[in-house]
Each structure stands twice: as structure tokens, then as C-alpha cells.
Tab-separated table of C-alpha atoms in Angstrom:
chain	number	residue	atom	x	y	z
A	1	MET	CA	-8.865	3.593	8.335
A	2	VAL	CA	-9.978	1.821	5.155
A	3	MET	CA	-8.696	-1.657	4.361
A	4	ILE	CA	-8.955	-3.401	1.007
A	5	LEU	CA	-9.984	-7.041	0.946
A	6	PRO	CA	-9.287	-8.655	-2.427
A	7	ALA	CA	-11.374	-11.688	-3.411
A	8	VAL	CA	-10.634	-13.881	-6.411
A	9	VAL	CA	-13.344	-16.088	-7.921
A	10	GLN	CA	-11.484	-18.737	-9.867
A	11	GLU	CA	-13.707	-21.600	-11.020
A	12	ALA	CA	-16.478	-24.060	-10.182
A	13	ARG	CA	-16.838	-27.760	-10.871
A	14	ASN	CA	-19.776	-30.149	-11.167
A	15	LEU	CA	-22.523	-27.540	-11.006
A	16	VAL	CA	-26.062	-28.862	-11.202
A	17	PRO	CA	-27.769	-28.440	-14.608
A	18	MET	CA	-30.508	-25.831	-14.250
A	19	ASP	CA	-31.599	-25.381	-17.866
A	20	PRO	CA	-33.633	-27.720	-20.128
A	21	ASN	CA	-30.537	-28.288	-22.317
A	22	GLY	CA	-28.804	-30.044	-19.375
A	23	LEU	CA	-26.414	-27.144	-18.769
A	24	SER	CA	-26.358	-23.891	-16.789
A	25	ASP	CA	-25.319	-20.287	-17.364
A	26	PRO	CA	-23.551	-19.610	-14.043
A	27	TYR	CA	-22.314	-16.379	-12.543
A	28	VAL	CA	-21.125	-15.519	-9.027
A	29	LYS	CA	-22.516	-12.738	-6.858
A	30	LEU	CA	-20.373	-11.457	-3.968
A	31	LYS	CA	-21.463	-9.056	-1.238
A	32	LEU	CA	-20.823	-8.142	2.352
A	33	ILE	CA	-23.687	-9.172	4.623
A	34	PRO	CA	-25.727	-7.781	6.130
A	35	ASP	CA	-26.162	-5.303	3.294
A	36	PRO	CA	-29.833	-4.278	3.103
A	37	ARG	CA	-29.272	-1.844	0.199
A	38	SER	CA	-26.913	-4.133	-1.794
A	39	GLU	CA	-24.238	-1.424	-1.838
A	40	SER	CA	-21.361	-3.918	-1.795
A	41	LYS	CA	-22.729	-6.331	-4.415
A	42	GLN	CA	-20.367	-7.342	-7.227
A	43	LYS	CA	-20.801	-9.991	-9.949
A	44	THR	CA	-18.674	-12.075	-12.280
A	45	LYS	CA	-19.401	-12.422	-15.957
A	46	THR	CA	-21.890	-15.144	-16.953
A	47	VAL	CA	-20.375	-18.275	-18.484
A	48	LYS	CA	-22.924	-19.652	-20.959
A	49	CYS	CA	-23.797	-23.357	-21.275
A	50	CYS	CA	-21.287	-24.650	-18.733
A	51	LEU	CA	-21.179	-26.868	-15.634
A	52	ASN	CA	-17.440	-26.309	-15.005
A	53	PRO	CA	-16.944	-22.549	-15.475
A	54	THR	CA	-13.702	-20.623	-15.076
A	55	TRP	CA	-13.913	-16.941	-14.153
A	56	ASN	CA	-10.518	-15.886	-12.719
A	57	GLU	CA	-11.963	-12.517	-11.717
A	58	THR	CA	-10.673	-10.336	-8.879
A	59	PHE	CA	-12.861	-8.078	-6.750
A	60	LYS	CA	-11.949	-5.515	-4.091
A	61	PHE	CA	-13.998	-4.722	-1.020
A	62	HIS	CA	-13.250	-1.493	0.851
A	63	LEU	CA	-13.641	-2.308	4.532
A	64	LYS	CA	-14.035	-0.059	7.530
A	65	ASP	CA	-13.361	-1.065	11.135
A	66	TYR	CA	-16.998	-1.984	11.785
A	67	ASP	CA	-17.009	-4.429	8.837
A	68	LYS	CA	-15.041	-7.008	10.841
A	69	ASN	CA	-18.352	-8.393	12.138
A	70	ARG	CA	-19.805	-8.876	8.658
A	71	ARG	CA	-19.480	-11.818	6.277
A	72	LEU	CA	-18.490	-12.129	2.626
A	73	SER	CA	-21.362	-13.914	0.906
A	74	VAL	CA	-20.555	-15.859	-2.258
A	75	GLU	CA	-23.576	-17.023	-4.272
A	76	VAL	CA	-23.707	-18.923	-7.555
A	77	TRP	CA	-26.691	-18.243	-9.812
A	78	ASP	CA	-27.905	-19.556	-13.168
A	79	TRP	CA	-28.758	-16.742	-15.572
A	80	ASP	CA	-32.045	-17.107	-17.448
A	81	LEU	CA	-33.246	-14.970	-20.343
A	82	THR	CA	-37.012	-15.371	-19.961
A	83	SER	CA	-37.512	-16.152	-16.260
A	84	ARG	CA	-36.009	-15.402	-12.859
A	85	ASN	CA	-32.407	-16.445	-12.353
A	86	ASP	CA	-32.014	-19.722	-10.427
A	87	PHE	CA	-30.106	-19.955	-7.144
A	88	MET	CA	-27.471	-22.720	-7.363
A	89	GLY	CA	-25.710	-22.485	-3.997
A	90	SER	CA	-23.736	-20.261	-1.660
A	91	LEU	CA	-21.187	-20.027	1.102
A	92	SER	CA	-19.844	-17.268	3.300
A	93	PHE	CA	-16.691	-16.281	5.147
A	94	GLY	CA	-16.308	-14.146	8.256
A	95	ILE	CA	-14.506	-10.898	7.421
A	96	SER	CA	-12.361	-11.068	10.565
A	97	GLU	CA	-11.319	-14.616	9.602
A	98	LEU	CA	-10.381	-13.493	6.085
A	99	GLN	CA	-8.376	-10.552	7.425
A	100	LYS	CA	-6.350	-12.826	9.717
A	101	LEU	CA	-5.866	-15.975	7.649
A	102	GLY	CA	-7.357	-15.645	4.187
A	103	VAL	CA	-8.606	-18.735	2.366
A	104	ASP	CA	-7.634	-20.613	-0.760
A	105	GLY	CA	-9.218	-23.892	-1.793
A	106	TRP	CA	-12.272	-25.769	-2.962
A	107	PHE	CA	-15.509	-25.227	-1.059
A	108	LYS	CA	-18.843	-27.020	-1.163
A	109	LEU	CA	-21.743	-24.796	-2.127
A	110	LEU	CA	-24.623	-24.958	0.325
A	111	SER	CA	-28.279	-25.043	-0.682
A	112	GLN	CA	-30.604	-22.501	0.902
A	113	GLU	CA	-31.701	-25.100	3.475
A	114	GLU	CA	-28.124	-26.096	4.351
A	115	GLY	CA	-27.092	-22.458	4.573
A	116	GLU	CA	-29.564	-21.915	7.397
A	117	TYR	CA	-27.792	-24.581	9.475
A	118	PHE	CA	-24.158	-23.900	8.568
A	119	ASN	CA	-22.724	-20.498	9.284
A	120	ARG	CA	-19.138	-21.274	8.328
A	121	ALA	CA	-17.551	-22.411	5.077
A	122	LYS	CA	-15.941	-25.829	4.969
A	123	ILE	CA	-12.309	-25.557	3.866
A	124	GLY	CA	-11.384	-27.908	1.043
A	125	PRO	CA	-8.316	-30.108	0.477
A	126	SER	CA	-4.769	-28.819	0.484
A	127	LYS	CA	-3.153	-27.836	-2.809
A	128	ASN	CA	-1.219	-31.098	-3.138
A	129	GLN	CA	-4.447	-33.121	-2.850
A	130	GLU	CA	-6.477	-30.828	-5.073
A	131	ALA	CA	-5.939	-32.423	-8.493
A	132	GLY	CA	-6.906	-35.897	-7.298
A	133	GLN	CA	-9.781	-34.541	-5.236
A	134	ARG	CA	-11.328	-32.844	-8.274
A	135	LEU	CA	-11.582	-36.191	-10.040
A	136	VAL	CA	-13.179	-37.832	-7.005
A	137	GLN	CA	-15.698	-35.014	-6.715
A	138	ALA	CA	-16.558	-35.281	-10.390
A	139	ARG	CA	-17.218	-39.001	-10.138
A	140	THR	CA	-18.661	-39.573	-6.692
A	141	ARG	CA	-20.306	-36.265	-5.886
A	142	ARG	CA	-21.971	-35.379	-9.150
A	143	ARG	CA	-24.894	-33.635	-7.438
A	144	ARG	CA	-22.707	-31.732	-4.971
A	145	PRO	CA	-21.446	-28.597	-6.716
A	146	THR	CA	-18.148	-27.090	-5.629
A	147	THR	CA	-16.581	-23.793	-6.353
A	148	ARG	CA	-13.089	-22.453	-5.861
A	149	HIS	CA	-12.583	-19.054	-4.325
A	150	ALA	CA	-9.414	-17.451	-3.103
A	151	SER	CA	-8.531	-14.419	-1.124
A	152	THR	CA	-5.138	-13.065	-0.212
A	153	PRO	CA	-3.955	-13.989	3.285
A	154	THR	CA	-4.549	-10.558	4.764
A	155	ALA	CA	-6.327	-7.366	3.862
A	156	THR	CA	-4.135	-4.468	2.872
A	157	GLU	CA	-4.412	-1.083	4.497
A	158	THR	CA	-4.834	2.172	2.635
A	159	ALA	CA	-4.703	5.657	4.015
């Protein structure tokens, strides 16, 4: 049986400037991990010169029964024309958790070092707190990038 897991990448706020002009050119890379051959990798469009990008892009992952033990990796990168793209942060969700509950909210991006210690995404504020929380994050957590990702509450089955 194949199940479809939709994932929506909505927006990010307060990303760290990675380019000499004080801005970044962010895009989001999603993939199921482990995935040694990058067969499940999908990417958003790149938003040029922006620290608060909006993507509103939907992706579909076709899952098999054995995928329940994998994770959905969400990475934010800064696109560069003349050098390697810069890693900005990441988070991940357990597939079995997404199939049961889904997620919708703001999430703190983890650095590579933090990602080694944290295996689970931190769920952000509820929807009624979200607008006020964005302002607080913009003022008090300038160096802590956040990104908003959503997924439907449960995966849908296909024959």
C-alpha cells in the first residue's frame, strides 16, 4: 500500500544574513532520511535577497509501509552563484508522528551542531499566539531563525 504524505513549506522569518549584502537567497530542501541516493529530495524555489521569505509550496511524498521509521528532513540553504551554497539550518519530523498527528506551526531551525543533539522538532506556539510570537521572535531572537512548515494531519492512502 502506498500512502501520500503532503508537506507544505510556507515561510521563514528572521533568517541569518549569509551574503555580503546583508541578505540571503534562501530555499528549502526536503527529503526522507536516510536516503543515501537522494531519491526523495525536493526543493522550493529560491527567494532572492530576503531574510523573511514566503514560499507556500506543497510537496508530496509517496510512502511505503517501511517508511514509517524514516524522518522528513527540512533544510534551509542560501543559494550562491559563485561558491558552494551555505547551510542555514534544519529540522526533522518522524514519519510515523506525521502520519498520526501532522504538524502545523513555527519551528526553530537547528544548526548542524544542535541537530546532532536534538532528534525531534520543537513545536511552536498555537495559532492564536502566533502573530504576537512572530514579533517577539523578530525583536528578541534576531539570530535564531525560524521557519514555518505544515503538513496535513494524516497521510492519505492510495491504491
